[in-house]
């Protein structure tokens, strides 16, 4: 395979642009029919009787059929309703935005021949929540601070950062949304990297796509590793080292919010996590000698993955930003020569949850098991290799959670040994091979985007470690 950058980019998971506009207080100019001068509420009948409903959490419809949305400024913390307004332009640095949509008159013609002056579709205090739009590839969540005027594309406004609490109010919402694997952009960072995915409708991509479970994304890698070297090259008796395998993910976004029936904009509980099924298999062979200059394990990233799925919470589009870096990490002294292979399957979850009583607390879980495929070791020494993924999860371009999921292989030999998992070999001393998983990460202050209090520093997620024995030998084991 040529060492070029490839992208697995197919139909996007999200709509081109969704919009939510809401206010923190009631609007003046509300008619007896319950309509304001600037918007037309189209919420389902009976919504007014249920000011704090249970909102559905789902993936935004793909393509041009995705609805836009607007929240009419209302008392009582009611959530958003729908509208045709959109974000036509956005500049994150300055907070400038242009809102497009049909403007409405602000009054009736009293018969004096005067034409009513059209009112702007938004006002100071309104909160905009938009899916990816021009100038905002990771979505927009901002409050209007000033209405500047009109342009050819719509109404120009100035904005400042806002929170989801202003949009969701006293409502509740909870759900899991799978990430469409075809929407994930993959950038290979090594020469021998292959990408595959499979989705509903019988659509697949790559050499393994037709064999993958639906909703899965797979990245295969084959890499040479440093070996022990002498003054004139590889040390005498050293064995070339390599790692081959794959990481397979079926990621999901977990989202929950409970406004506790209030209109304060601060939820009683909230959570945001990345979870999903995990499968990986890889083999470590040879006599690796891999550490950095300061003695730390050598980490080699081999692929970057990125997606901006949009989930709808009621009528509110919530943009989730996902970044994953798949990497190979090796810590070896160059003495032990191994041929170890394992198959790892299970699931994981990394994120954070909030409650008014406890504030933000980490969520870090990994339910994985490993099955040995082969395991042999010779000579004395140690080696540990991980094939993992480092993830970051955020909303509207602000990273809120980082997580590191790293299944690994570890082998160590004491004395002079030649051992194998099939019972053959000879040794003086003992050897053992292990599988395991390391899980870590941190919560970031940017989770205040929910409308919760800010914490002063990152909160670590773990660390969490589980380990299991793959094979071992001791004494004379030659048959």
Coordinates of C-alpha atoms in Angstrom, one line a residue:
X1 CA 0.0 0.0 0.0
X2 CA 1.3 3.4 -0.8
X3 CA 2.2 5.7 2.1
X4 CA -0.5 8.2 1.3
X5 CA -3.2 9.8 3.3
X6 CA -6.6 8.2 2.7
X7 CA -10.0 9.2 4.0
X8 CA -13.0 7.0 4.7
X9 CA -15.5 9.8 4.2
X10 CA -19.0 9.0 2.9
X11 CA -22.4 10.5 3.5
X12 CA -22.2 12.6 6.6
X13 CA -24.1 11.6 9.7
X14 CA -25.4 15.1 10.3
X15 CA -27.5 17.7 8.5
X16 CA -25.8 20.7 6.9
X17 CA -27.3 23.2 9.4
X18 CA -29.8 23.1 12.3
X19 CA -30.7 26.0 14.5
X20 CA -32.2 26.6 17.9
X21 CA -32.9 30.0 19.2
X22 CA -34.2 30.6 22.7
X23 CA -34.4 33.3 25.4
X24 CA -33.8 33.2 29.1
X25 CA -36.9 35.1 29.9
X26 CA -40.4 35.7 28.5
X27 CA -40.8 37.7 25.3
X28 CA -42.8 40.9 25.0
X29 CA -45.3 41.1 22.2
X30 CA -46.9 37.7 22.8
X31 CA -50.4 37.6 21.3
X32 CA -53.4 35.9 22.9
X33 CA -52.9 33.0 20.6
X34 CA -49.5 32.4 22.3
X35 CA -47.4 33.5 19.3
X36 CA -44.5 36.0 19.4
X37 CA -43.6 38.5 16.8
X38 CA -40.5 36.6 15.8
X39 CA -41.3 32.9 15.6
X40 CA -44.1 30.5 15.0
X41 CA -44.2 27.7 17.6
X42 CA -45.0 24.4 15.9
X43 CA -44.7 22.1 18.9
X44 CA -47.0 19.1 19.1
X45 CA -50.4 19.7 20.6
X46 CA -50.4 19.3 24.4
X47 CA -46.8 20.5 24.8
X48 CA -48.0 23.6 26.6
X49 CA -49.6 21.4 29.2
X50 CA -46.3 19.5 29.7
X51 CA -43.7 22.3 30.3
X52 CA -41.0 19.8 31.2
X53 CA -41.4 16.8 28.9
X54 CA -39.2 13.7 28.4
X55 CA -37.3 14.5 25.2
X56 CA -36.2 11.9 22.7
X57 CA -32.5 11.5 22.0
X58 CA -31.8 10.3 18.5
X59 CA -29.4 10.7 15.5
X60 CA -30.2 13.7 13.4
X61 CA -31.7 12.8 10.0
X62 CA -29.1 12.7 7.2
X63 CA -29.3 14.7 4.1
X64 CA -31.5 17.7 3.3
X65 CA -34.5 16.4 5.1
X66 CA -33.2 17.3 8.6
X67 CA -35.4 19.9 10.3
X68 CA -34.2 23.2 11.7
X69 CA -35.4 24.2 15.1
X70 CA -36.1 27.3 17.2
X71 CA -37.0 27.8 20.9
X72 CA -39.5 30.6 21.5
X73 CA -38.6 32.6 24.6
X74 CA -41.0 31.3 27.1
X75 CA -41.4 31.3 30.9
X76 CA -41.1 28.1 32.8
X77 CA -38.0 26.7 31.1
X78 CA -39.8 25.1 28.1
X79 CA -37.5 23.4 25.6
X80 CA -37.1 24.3 21.9
X81 CA -39.7 24.1 19.1
X82 CA -39.0 24.0 15.3
X83 CA -38.3 26.9 12.9
X84 CA -36.9 27.5 9.4
X85 CA -34.1 29.8 10.7
X86 CA -30.5 28.8 10.0
X87 CA -26.9 30.0 10.7
X88 CA -25.7 31.3 7.3
X89 CA -22.2 32.4 8.7
X90 CA -20.3 32.1 11.9
X91 CA -16.9 33.4 13.1
X92 CA -15.8 31.7 16.3
X93 CA -13.0 34.2 17.0
X94 CA -15.2 37.3 17.0
X95 CA -18.6 35.7 17.8
X96 CA -20.1 37.2 14.7
X97 CA -23.0 35.3 13.1
X98 CA -25.5 35.8 10.3
X99 CA -29.0 34.3 10.8
X100 CA -31.1 33.6 7.7
X101 CA -34.8 33.1 7.6
X102 CA -38.1 34.8 6.8
X103 CA -38.5 38.0 8.8
X104 CA -41.9 39.1 10.1
X105 CA -43.7 42.4 10.5
X106 CA -43.7 43.9 13.9
X107 CA -47.2 45.4 13.8
X108 CA -50.3 46.1 11.7
X109 CA -50.9 48.8 9.2
X110 CA -53.2 51.3 10.9
X111 CA -54.3 52.8 7.6
X112 CA -51.9 55.7 7.5
X113 CA -50.0 54.2 4.6
X114 CA -46.9 53.4 6.6
X115 CA -45.3 50.0 5.9
X116 CA -44.5 48.0 9.1
X117 CA -40.8 47.7 9.7
X118 CA -39.7 44.1 9.6
X119 CA -38.5 42.7 12.9
X120 CA -35.2 40.8 13.2
X121 CA -35.8 37.0 13.5
X122 CA -33.6 37.0 16.7
X123 CA -33.2 39.3 19.6
X124 CA -30.7 39.9 22.4
X125 CA -30.8 37.0 24.9
X126 CA -31.7 34.4 22.3
X127 CA -29.5 31.2 22.3
X128 CA -28.4 29.7 19.1
X129 CA -27.6 26.0 18.8
X130 CA -26.6 24.9 15.3
X131 CA -25.3 21.8 13.7
X132 CA -22.2 22.3 11.5
X133 CA -22.7 25.5 9.4
X134 CA -20.5 27.7 7.3
X135 CA -17.5 28.8 9.5
X136 CA -18.5 26.4 12.2
X137 CA -17.6 22.8 11.3
X138 CA -18.1 21.7 14.9
X139 CA -21.4 23.4 15.4
X140 CA -22.5 26.5 17.3
X141 CA -23.8 27.2 20.8
X142 CA -24.0 30.9 21.5
X143 CA -26.2 33.7 23.0
X144 CA -27.1 36.8 21.0
X145 CA -25.6 39.9 22.7
X146 CA -26.3 42.4 20.0
X147 CA -28.4 42.7 16.8
X148 CA -26.1 44.6 14.3
X149 CA -28.3 44.8 11.2
X150 CA -29.1 43.1 8.0
X151 CA -26.9 41.8 5.2
X152 CA -27.6 40.1 1.9
X153 CA -27.5 36.7 3.7
X154 CA -29.6 37.6 6.7
X155 CA -29.4 39.3 10.1
X156 CA -26.0 40.0 11.5
X157 CA -25.6 39.5 15.3
X158 CA -22.9 39.4 17.9
X159 CA -22.7 36.4 20.2
X160 CA -21.1 35.0 23.4
X161 CA -20.8 31.4 24.7
X162 CA -23.9 29.8 26.0
X163 CA -25.0 26.6 27.7
X164 CA -27.4 23.7 26.9
X165 CA -29.4 24.5 30.1
X166 CA -30.8 27.6 28.4
X167 CA -32.2 25.4 25.6
X168 CA -33.3 22.2 27.4
X169 CA -34.7 24.0 30.5
X170 CA -36.5 21.8 33.0
X171 CA -36.9 18.9 30.6
X172 CA -35.4 15.4 30.8
X173 CA -33.6 13.4 28.2
X174 CA -31.6 10.1 28.0
X175 CA -30.4 7.9 25.2
X176 CA -27.6 6.2 23.3
X177 CA -26.9 7.1 19.6
X178 CA -24.6 4.9 17.5
X179 CA -22.0 6.8 15.4
X180 CA -22.4 6.1 11.7
X181 CA -19.0 4.5 10.7
X182 CA -19.2 6.0 7.2
X183 CA -19.1 9.5 8.7
X184 CA -15.8 8.9 10.4
X185 CA -12.8 10.5 8.6
X186 CA -9.7 8.3 8.9
X187 CA -6.2 9.6 8.4
X188 CA -3.5 6.9 8.2
X189 CA -0.2 7.8 9.9
X190 CA 1.8 4.7 8.9
X191 CA 2.4 3.0 5.6
X192 CA 0.6 -0.3 6.2
X193 CA -2.8 0.8 7.5
X194 CA -6.2 -0.4 6.1
X195 CA -9.7 0.9 6.9
X196 CA -12.9 -1.0 6.8
X197 CA -16.5 -0.4 7.9
X198 CA -20.0 -1.8 7.6
X199 CA -23.4 -0.1 8.1
X200 CA -27.1 -0.9 7.7
X201 CA -28.5 -1.4 4.2
X202 CA -25.7 -3.7 3.2
X203 CA -23.2 -0.9 2.6
X204 CA -19.6 -1.6 3.4
X205 CA -16.1 -0.3 2.7
X206 CA -12.7 -1.9 2.6
X207 CA -11.4 -5.5 2.4
X208 CA -13.0 -6.5 5.7
X209 CA -16.1 -4.4 5.4
X210 CA -18.4 -7.3 4.3
X211 CA -17.4 -9.4 7.3
X212 CA -17.8 -6.8 10.0
X213 CA -20.8 -6.5 12.4
X214 CA -23.1 -3.6 11.3
X215 CA -22.1 -0.3 12.7
X216 CA -18.4 -1.3 13.1
X217 CA -15.2 0.5 12.0
X218 CA -12.0 -1.4 11.7
X219 CA -8.4 -0.3 11.3
X220 CA -5.6 -2.8 10.5
X221 CA -1.9 -2.1 11.0
X222 CA 1.4 -3.8 10.3
X223 CA 4.5 -2.2 11.7
X224 CA 8.2 -3.0 12.2
X225 CA 9.6 -2.3 15.6
X226 CA 13.1 -1.3 16.7
X227 CA 15.5 -4.2 17.7
X228 CA 18.5 -4.3 19.8
X229 CA 21.5 -2.8 17.9
X230 CA 25.2 -2.8 18.3
X231 CA 27.9 -0.5 17.0
X232 CA 27.7 -1.9 13.5
X233 CA 24.0 -2.6 13.3
X234 CA 21.6 -5.2 14.8
X235 CA 23.2 -7.1 17.7
X236 CA 24.4 -10.6 17.2
X237 CA 21.5 -13.1 17.7
X238 CA 18.8 -10.4 17.6
X239 CA 15.5 -11.2 15.9
X240 CA 13.5 -8.7 13.8
X241 CA 10.5 -7.4 15.7
X242 CA 7.1 -6.6 14.4
X243 CA 3.5 -6.1 15.4
X244 CA 0.4 -6.9 13.3
X245 CA -3.2 -6.6 14.1
X246 CA -6.4 -4.6 14.1
X247 CA -8.7 -2.4 16.3
X248 CA -12.5 -2.7 15.7
X249 CA -15.0 -0.3 17.3
X250 CA -18.7 0.2 17.3
X251 CA -18.9 3.6 19.1
X252 CA -22.0 5.2 20.7
X253 CA -22.7 8.5 22.3
X254 CA -24.4 8.3 25.7
X255 CA -26.3 11.6 26.5
X256 CA -28.4 12.3 29.6
X257 CA -29.9 15.5 31.0
X258 CA -32.5 16.2 33.8
X259 CA -33.5 19.8 34.4
X260 CA -35.5 18.6 37.5
X261 CA -38.6 20.6 36.3
X262 CA -36.9 23.9 36.9
X263 CA -36.1 26.9 34.7
X264 CA -32.7 27.8 36.3
X265 CA -30.7 26.5 33.3
X266 CA -28.7 24.3 35.7
X267 CA -29.5 20.6 35.5
X268 CA -30.1 18.3 38.5
X269 CA -28.1 15.6 36.7
X270 CA -26.3 15.3 33.4
X271 CA -23.9 12.9 31.7
X272 CA -21.8 12.6 28.5
X273 CA -19.9 9.4 27.6
X274 CA -18.4 7.5 24.7
X275 CA -19.1 3.8 24.8
X276 CA -19.3 0.8 22.5
X277 CA -18.2 -2.7 21.6
X278 CA -14.4 -3.3 21.2
X279 CA -12.6 -6.1 19.4
X280 CA -8.9 -6.3 18.6
X281 CA -6.4 -9.0 17.7
X282 CA -2.7 -8.6 17.3
X283 CA 0.6 -10.4 17.4
X284 CA 4.0 -9.3 18.7
X285 CA 7.0 -11.1 17.3
X286 CA 10.7 -10.9 17.6
X287 CA 13.2 -9.2 20.0
X288 CA 12.0 -5.7 20.4
X289 CA 14.0 -2.9 22.0
X290 CA 11.6 0.0 22.3
X291 CA 11.8 2.9 24.8
X292 CA 12.2 6.6 24.5
X293 CA 15.3 8.6 25.5
X294 CA 13.9 9.2 29.0
X295 CA 13.1 5.5 29.5
X296 CA 9.4 5.7 28.8
X297 CA 7.5 3.3 26.5
X298 CA 7.6 4.1 22.8
X299 CA 4.2 5.2 21.4
X300 CA 3.6 5.1 17.6
X301 CA 0.3 6.6 16.4
X302 CA -0.9 4.8 13.2
X303 CA -4.3 6.4 12.5
X304 CA -6.4 9.4 13.4
X305 CA -10.2 9.3 13.4
X306 CA -12.6 12.2 13.6
X307 CA -16.4 12.6 13.4
X308 CA -18.9 15.3 14.3
X309 CA -22.2 13.4 14.8
X310 CA -25.3 15.5 15.5
X311 CA -27.8 14.1 17.9
X312 CA -31.3 15.7 18.4
X313 CA -32.5 16.2 22.0
X314 CA -36.1 17.0 21.3
X315 CA -35.8 19.8 18.7
X316 CA -32.4 20.8 19.9
X317 CA -29.4 19.7 17.7
X318 CA -26.4 18.8 19.9
X319 CA -23.1 18.5 18.0
X320 CA -20.8 15.8 19.5
X321 CA -17.1 16.0 18.5
X322 CA -15.2 12.7 18.5
X323 CA -11.5 12.3 18.0
X324 CA -9.7 9.0 18.3
X325 CA -6.0 8.2 17.8
X326 CA -5.1 4.6 17.4
X327 CA -1.6 3.8 18.5
X328 CA 0.9 1.0 19.1
X329 CA 2.9 1.3 22.3
X330 CA 5.9 -0.9 23.2
X331 CA 8.1 -1.1 26.3
X332 CA 10.9 -3.7 25.8
X333 CA 14.4 -4.3 26.8
X334 CA 15.6 -6.0 23.7
X335 CA 16.5 -9.3 25.5
X336 CA 13.4 -11.4 25.4
X337 CA 12.3 -12.8 22.1
X338 CA 8.5 -13.5 21.9
X339 CA 5.7 -14.7 19.6
X340 CA 2.6 -13.7 21.5
X341 CA -0.9 -13.3 20.0
X342 CA -4.2 -12.7 21.6
X343 CA -7.8 -12.0 20.7
X344 CA -9.6 -9.3 22.9
X345 CA -13.3 -8.7 22.9
X346 CA -15.7 -6.7 25.2
X347 CA -17.0 -3.2 25.7
X348 CA -15.9 0.1 27.3
X349 CA -17.3 3.4 28.5
X350 CA -15.4 6.7 29.3
X351 CA -17.0 9.9 30.3
X352 CA -18.5 12.0 33.1
X353 CA -21.7 12.3 35.1
X354 CA -23.0 15.3 37.1
X355 CA -25.3 15.7 40.1
X356 CA -25.9 18.7 42.2
X357 CA -24.9 16.9 45.3
X358 CA -21.5 15.5 44.0
X359 CA -20.6 17.7 41.1
X360 CA -18.8 16.0 38.2
X361 CA -17.5 12.5 38.7
X362 CA -15.6 10.3 36.2
X363 CA -17.1 7.3 34.3
X364 CA -14.5 4.6 33.3
X365 CA -15.5 1.0 32.6
X366 CA -13.9 -1.8 30.6
X367 CA -15.4 -5.3 30.4
X368 CA -12.9 -7.1 28.2
X369 CA -11.5 -10.6 28.1
X370 CA -8.5 -12.0 26.1
X371 CA -8.0 -15.4 24.5
X372 CA -4.5 -16.6 23.8
X373 CA -3.8 -17.6 20.2
X374 CA -0.1 -18.3 20.5
X375 CA 2.4 -17.6 23.3
X376 CA 6.1 -18.4 23.2
X377 CA 9.1 -16.7 24.9
X378 CA 12.9 -17.2 24.9
X379 CA 15.8 -15.8 26.8
X380 CA 15.5 -13.5 29.8
X381 CA 13.9 -10.1 29.7
X382 CA 10.5 -8.4 29.5
X383 CA 8.3 -6.8 26.9
X384 CA 4.9 -5.1 27.0
X385 CA 2.9 -4.0 23.9
X386 CA -0.4 -2.2 23.7
X387 CA -2.7 -1.6 20.7
X388 CA -5.0 1.1 22.0
X389 CA -7.1 4.2 21.2
X390 CA -6.9 7.6 22.8
X391 CA -10.3 9.4 22.6
X392 CA -11.6 12.9 23.2
X393 CA -15.3 13.7 23.4
X394 CA -16.8 17.2 23.3
X395 CA -19.7 19.4 22.4
X396 CA -19.7 22.2 19.9
X397 CA -15.9 22.2 19.6
X398 CA -15.1 22.2 23.3
X399 CA -13.4 19.0 24.6
X400 CA -15.0 17.7 27.7
X401 CA -13.7 14.2 28.2
X402 CA -10.5 12.4 27.3
X403 CA -10.1 8.6 27.5
X404 CA -7.5 6.0 26.8
X405 CA -8.5 2.4 26.1
X406 CA -5.4 0.2 25.8
X407 CA -5.6 -3.6 25.7
X408 CA -2.0 -5.0 26.0
X409 CA 0.3 -8.0 25.8
X410 CA 3.0 -8.5 28.4
X411 CA 5.7 -11.2 28.7
X412 CA 8.5 -11.7 31.1
X413 CA 11.2 -14.4 31.4
X414 CA 13.5 -15.0 34.4
X415 CA 16.8 -16.9 34.0
X416 CA 17.6 -18.7 30.7
X417 CA 14.5 -20.1 29.1
X418 CA 12.7 -21.4 26.1
X419 CA 9.0 -21.9 26.7
X420 CA 5.8 -22.3 24.7
X421 CA 2.1 -22.5 25.4
X422 CA 1.8 -25.9 23.8
X423 CA 4.0 -27.5 26.5
X424 CA 7.2 -27.8 24.6
X425 CA 10.5 -26.1 25.3
X426 CA 13.2 -26.0 28.0
X427 CA 14.2 -23.5 30.6
X428 CA 16.0 -22.8 33.8
X429 CA 13.7 -20.4 35.7
X430 CA 10.2 -19.4 34.6
X431 CA 8.3 -17.4 32.0
X432 CA 4.8 -16.0 31.7
X433 CA 2.6 -14.1 29.1
X434 CA -0.3 -11.9 30.2
X435 CA -3.1 -9.9 28.5
X436 CA -4.7 -6.9 30.1
X437 CA -6.4 -3.5 29.5
X438 CA -5.4 -0.1 30.9
X439 CA -8.1 2.6 31.0
X440 CA -7.5 6.2 31.9
X441 CA -8.3 9.8 31.0
X442 CA -9.7 13.0 32.5
X443 CA -12.8 15.3 32.7
X444 CA -12.2 18.9 31.4
X445 CA -13.8 22.1 32.7
X446 CA -15.5 22.5 29.3
X447 CA -18.3 20.2 30.6
X448 CA -19.7 23.4 32.0
X449 CA -21.4 23.7 28.6
X450 CA -24.3 21.8 30.3
X451 CA -24.8 24.8 32.5
X452 CA -23.1 23.2 35.5
X453 CA -20.5 24.8 37.8
X454 CA -17.0 24.9 36.6
X455 CA -14.3 22.8 38.3
X456 CA -10.8 24.3 38.7
X457 CA -8.7 21.4 37.2
X458 CA -9.0 18.3 35.1
X459 CA -10.4 15.3 37.0
X460 CA -8.7 12.0 36.3
X461 CA -10.8 9.1 35.1
X462 CA -8.9 6.3 36.7
X463 CA -6.6 4.6 36.2
X464 CA -8.3 1.2 35.8
X465 CA -6.3 -1.9 35.1
X466 CA -7.4 -5.5 34.5
X467 CA -4.9 -8.3 33.7
X468 CA -5.3 -12.0 32.8
X469 CA -2.7 -14.8 32.3
X470 CA -2.3 -16.2 28.7
X471 CA 0.4 -18.8 29.3
X472 CA 3.3 -19.7 31.6
X473 CA 6.0 -22.3 32.2
X474 CA 8.4 -23.2 34.9
X475 CA 11.2 -25.8 35.4
X476 CA 11.8 -28.4 32.7
X477 CA 8.8 -28.4 30.4
X478 CA 10.3 -30.3 27.4
X479 CA 8.1 -33.2 26.4

